[in-house]
Amino acid sequence: MMGLGKLKRKTYLLLLIFVSIALVTHGQEQYQTLRGRIVDQQSRKGLAQVSVLIAGTNLGAATDSLGYFSINDVPLGRVGLETSHIGYEPARLFNIVVEAGKEAIVNIELLEKIGVSEESVLVTGRREKLAARQMATVSATEFNAEDTRRFAGSRNDVARMASNFAGVNSLNDGSNDIIIRGNSPLGLLWRLEGVDIPNPNHFGSLGATGGPVGMLNNNVIGQSTFYTGAFPAQFGNATAGAFDLSLRSGNNSKREFTGQIGFNGLELGAEGPFNKKSKTSYLIYYRYSIPGLISSLGLDVGTGAAVPAYQDISFKVDLPTKKAGQFTLFGMGGTSNIDFKGDLKDTANFYNDPYSNLYNGTKMGVTGIKYTYFFNSTTSYTLTVAATGTHVTTRQDSLDAERLAHKNFRQNGNEWRYLASLVVNKKFSASDRLTAGVTADQLHYSYSDSMRNADYGFIPFAVEKNHTQLLRGFAQWQHRFSSRLTLNTGVYSQYLALNSNASVEGRLGLRYALPAAGAITLAYGKHSQMQSLTSYFHETRVGDQYIQTNRDLDFTQSHHIVAGWEKALKNNWKYKLEAYTQLLRRVPVEQKLSDWSALNVGAGYGSGLEDSLVNKGTGSNYGLELTVERPFAEGYYALATVSVFDSKYKGSNGVAHNTVFNGNYVANALAGKEWSFARMHTIGADLKVVTAGGRRFTPIDEAASKVAGGVIYYGSRSFEEKTRAYFRLDFKLTYRMNNKGFMQEFFVDFQNVTNHKNIFNQWYDSRSGKIRTQNQLGFWPNFNYRIQF
């Protein structure tokens, strides 16, 4: 890695270039079009004659018969939007970015009033509305593409952005795994356009949910929601949380283009109409990694001499018809590969094992088509047919004293599925709404995995090629007793044909809006999840035969109870406090007495290789979370979250231990300020500070390890110790320039400004007989340039 002095000089030079461009660029005030659609929140039908007004101005419009509106000559900058309609609660949106080169498009949902005599409840911001549409009572946060770009240290990655929310802990600078309330990241559900998808990250493992680089381009993200507990019945087969992602629609009135270059790669995007009269549109973004460019700047991407190569694509096509409903084609996919060569000198790289070579390649893809049809203004259905797939190849060779390679591990895994789902939505009245659906998944898999065994040589541990079915169904009912009291209740069920396991799960939530712009919430949910598909086929050697001892594993269960209080003040500040309990049951543990538990799987990049498992383990998570937030308004924003929690488990030996994810606390503080000059130039500064309890680890018995010639842990002290507290300070500078017909944006994100030495792990060096420590990334500036026209 280059010296900090040289790195700083390059950084200052780049900032000087940015400022120079700002000083020499000038032009007259510009305007842009702000368009969108307004729909009924419960039925999703477009609303006519809604009044839409740019806050603080006389600019406005009314929606047409399908709910569409368009406001011309909107000054560039950040604006607010206010809506009004007889019979519906008013809504107010903040922080809508209006830029050159790209029309601003927003979608708004209005909630019908219950009784004209009742006091109206103003719906503000973005964070609550989508969660309400999905009938969530607690622990739900809405976000969009702007949020993924805003926070310092997020790298334009949706998962890293979510690490700033309450209850989320992510202490691995090299991976975007999401640890929710002390749970394993494998308990997270990823969903795109209503379709459950495999790990959407480059270099991800089968059964895992994270990776070093996110595959989903943040430029295509629409309004989406992140759930951290007691989520509604629409979401199942998960025990920790859910990412419900949607893709925004392309501009259906004019063609627009985007180019971007930065840490995530070189990106090109295009969107526009096929036919302006029919409102058809397309959206497509492509990205390719540029490690060569990063190296030329003298920066270490954290992988030493290895070159990460990856590419991905995301797309969406909307085909509305006048009477036959709307068709939507969507998809995303990518490939990645990287080779790590054992290097005795590369001790600072936490990916590197100096005594082995590792070769990894992955492919992932999802594509589907949705058809939505309204029988009438209150009843609709959505039929989705989709296919997903993942392919992972891994080769690991151990290096002897002469640095010669010997086969140690081989993986060739494929998982793909075909699915069909039908979801019906019915609004009975302003008080009652029912959403119900069924999904059938045809799961295919092919594994050819083997590794070296000290007793038997090179042996297979998972060899299988077959298919099975997963059937799912749900019903979610929302009843509004009044404008203040809302009941969300539902049921979810699933059945796995592989071993005939089934579950039925209830969900219940109550929300009471207080007279003084606050609310009290309470929710319960029973959640079940099948094991990672590959784990069912791990083999145990019995004599001269291999038997699949995990095939009958049941679903892991988690019972969530969440109580909350929230308060909104007139000055835009919001407060939210949530307390939760999670009781985990039927957790896979070993048949023999041991401290091993599936609740600890996911701390690394694999999904676990254990066999002979039974569902007799337990676990528990308890915690308290505080969020203090000021959404972006009047030129600045602020967000602070504090989470204190305790996460315990019991293996087959019945002894209680900390889970590997039990850091006990995490605190984030973020703030940002923008300064605009003549509506043409904007300079922004964003700051993030995070501190958290250190990573749990089991201490190594150094004396016993020297005798054994390999690592020996103190088995009775599983995850008893912690590394020192994690700390990171990130600072981001942004310059945005609006020219006639196009916008340019530059930013430099100074990550780990203090160069704090956060510990990644401890490992036993069998060659030297010493315990060694690996640190995470030090000071690292991340540059990015974006242009849209």
mmCIF file of N, CA, C and O in Angstrom, residues 14 52 91 102 152 217 260-261 264 286 299 428 451-452 454 486 505 551 572 650 662-663 668 682 748:
data_model
loop_
_atom_site.group_PDB
_atom_site.id
_atom_site.type_symbol
_atom_site.label_atom_id
_atom_site.label_comp_id
_atom_site.label_asym_id
_atom_site.label_seq_id
_atom_site.Cartn_x
_atom_site.Cartn_y
_atom_site.Cartn_z
ATOM 1 N N LEU A 14 -6.977 16.115 -6.287
ATOM 2 C CA LEU A 14 -8.290 15.841 -6.853
ATOM 3 C C LEU A 14 -9.323 16.847 -6.357
ATOM 4 O O LEU A 14 -10.151 17.334 -7.119
ATOM 5 N N VAL A 52 -51.414 18.585 -6.318
ATOM 6 C CA VAL A 52 -49.996 18.416 -6.000
ATOM 7 C C VAL A 52 -49.330 19.786 -6.073
ATOM 8 O O VAL A 52 -49.457 20.486 -7.084
ATOM 9 N N ALA A 91 -50.512 14.374 2.418
ATOM 10 C CA ALA A 91 -49.154 13.823 2.471
ATOM 11 C C ALA A 91 -48.159 14.916 2.149
ATOM 12 O O ALA A 91 -48.452 15.845 1.366
ATOM 13 N N LYS A 102 -31.936 14.966 -15.853
ATOM 14 C CA LYS A 102 -32.790 13.849 -15.470
ATOM 15 C C LYS A 102 -34.055 14.376 -14.806
ATOM 16 O O LYS A 102 -33.987 15.132 -13.839
ATOM 17 N N ALA A 152 -21.958 8.609 4.339
ATOM 18 C CA ALA A 152 -20.525 8.356 4.222
ATOM 19 C C ALA A 152 -20.246 6.887 4.532
ATOM 20 O O ALA A 152 -20.871 6.287 5.398
ATOM 21 N N ASN A 217 -27.192 -2.722 -8.693
ATOM 22 C CA ASN A 217 -26.794 -1.339 -8.924
ATOM 23 C C ASN A 217 -27.750 -0.396 -8.206
ATOM 24 O O ASN A 217 -28.958 -0.444 -8.403
ATOM 25 N N GLN A 260 -20.980 6.398 -14.712
ATOM 26 C CA GLN A 260 -20.411 6.482 -13.365
ATOM 27 C C GLN A 260 -19.149 5.660 -13.292
ATOM 28 O O GLN A 260 -19.050 4.588 -13.893
ATOM 29 N N ILE A 261 -18.178 6.171 -12.565
ATOM 30 C CA ILE A 261 -16.936 5.441 -12.364
ATOM 31 C C ILE A 261 -16.488 5.643 -10.924
ATOM 32 O O ILE A 261 -16.567 6.750 -10.380
ATOM 33 N N ASN A 264 -16.926 0.822 -7.170
ATOM 34 C CA ASN A 264 -17.769 -0.292 -7.600
ATOM 35 C C ASN A 264 -17.575 -0.651 -9.065
ATOM 36 O O ASN A 264 -18.038 -1.709 -9.494
ATOM 37 N N TYR A 286 -25.462 -1.349 -16.655
ATOM 38 C CA TYR A 286 -24.393 -2.350 -16.747
ATOM 39 C C TYR A 286 -23.169 -1.826 -16.003
ATOM 40 O O TYR A 286 -22.861 -0.629 -16.035
ATOM 41 N N LEU A 299 -3.951 2.817 -4.666
ATOM 42 C CA LEU A 299 -4.828 2.388 -3.581
ATOM 43 C C LEU A 299 -4.861 0.882 -3.468
ATOM 44 O O LEU A 299 -4.806 0.164 -4.464
ATOM 45 N N PHE A 428 -61.702 -3.701 0.951
ATOM 46 C CA PHE A 428 -63.134 -3.777 1.209
ATOM 47 C C PHE A 428 -63.711 -2.400 1.531
ATOM 48 O O PHE A 428 -64.845 -2.089 1.155
ATOM 49 N N MET A 451 -13.146 -32.651 -0.098
ATOM 50 C CA MET A 451 -12.040 -32.043 0.630
ATOM 51 C C MET A 451 -11.121 -33.133 1.183
ATOM 52 O O MET A 451 -11.493 -34.299 1.277
ATOM 53 N N ARG A 452 -9.907 -32.731 1.575
ATOM 54 C CA ARG A 452 -8.935 -33.678 2.094
ATOM 55 C C ARG A 452 -9.228 -33.997 3.547
ATOM 56 O O ARG A 452 -9.519 -33.114 4.356
ATOM 57 N N ALA A 454 -7.788 -36.153 6.991
ATOM 58 C CA ALA A 454 -6.524 -36.678 7.524
ATOM 59 C C ALA A 454 -6.489 -38.197 7.540
ATOM 60 O O ALA A 454 -5.420 -38.806 7.407
ATOM 61 N N THR A 486 -54.809 0.773 14.481
ATOM 62 C CA THR A 486 -54.714 -0.137 13.338
ATOM 63 C C THR A 486 -54.278 -1.516 13.811
ATOM 64 O O THR A 486 -53.354 -1.655 14.622
ATOM 65 N N GLU A 505 -47.509 -20.235 10.676
ATOM 66 C CA GLU A 505 -46.992 -19.150 11.510
ATOM 67 C C GLU A 505 -47.990 -18.001 11.587
ATOM 68 O O GLU A 505 -48.498 -17.545 10.561
ATOM 69 N N ARG A 551 -30.419 -34.788 6.090
ATOM 70 C CA ARG A 551 -31.533 -34.679 5.138
ATOM 71 C C ARG A 551 -32.883 -34.407 5.809
ATOM 72 O O ARG A 551 -33.758 -33.793 5.223
ATOM 73 N N ASN A 572 -39.275 18.666 12.432
ATOM 74 C CA ASN A 572 -38.854 17.562 11.559
ATOM 75 C C ASN A 572 -38.062 16.473 12.274
ATOM 76 O O ASN A 572 -37.757 15.440 11.669
ATOM 77 N N LYS A 650 -27.485 -22.255 22.993
ATOM 78 C CA LYS A 650 -27.106 -23.518 23.619
ATOM 79 C C LYS A 650 -26.911 -24.564 22.534
ATOM 80 O O LYS A 650 -27.778 -24.739 21.682
ATOM 81 N N ASN A 662 -22.553 -11.618 19.234
ATOM 82 C CA ASN A 662 -22.976 -10.894 20.426
ATOM 83 C C ASN A 662 -21.973 -9.797 20.786
ATOM 84 O O ASN A 662 -21.199 -9.919 21.742
ATOM 85 N N GLY A 663 -22.013 -8.696 20.058
ATOM 86 C CA GLY A 663 -21.139 -7.565 20.355
ATOM 87 C C GLY A 663 -21.643 -6.705 21.492
ATOM 88 O O GLY A 663 -20.941 -5.823 21.967
ATOM 89 N N ASN A 668 -24.293 4.460 16.044
ATOM 90 C CA ASN A 668 -23.966 5.198 14.828
ATOM 91 C C ASN A 668 -24.393 6.653 14.982
ATOM 92 O O ASN A 668 -25.461 6.930 15.540
ATOM 93 N N THR A 682 -23.501 22.624 -5.945
ATOM 94 C CA THR A 682 -23.805 22.153 -4.594
ATOM 95 C C THR A 682 -22.579 21.461 -4.022
ATOM 96 O O THR A 682 -21.976 20.599 -4.677
ATOM 97 N N VAL A 748 -15.486 12.216 -2.862
ATOM 98 C CA VAL A 748 -14.402 11.430 -2.298
ATOM 99 C C VAL A 748 -14.829 11.084 -0.874
ATOM 100 O O VAL A 748 -15.218 11.942 -0.094
#
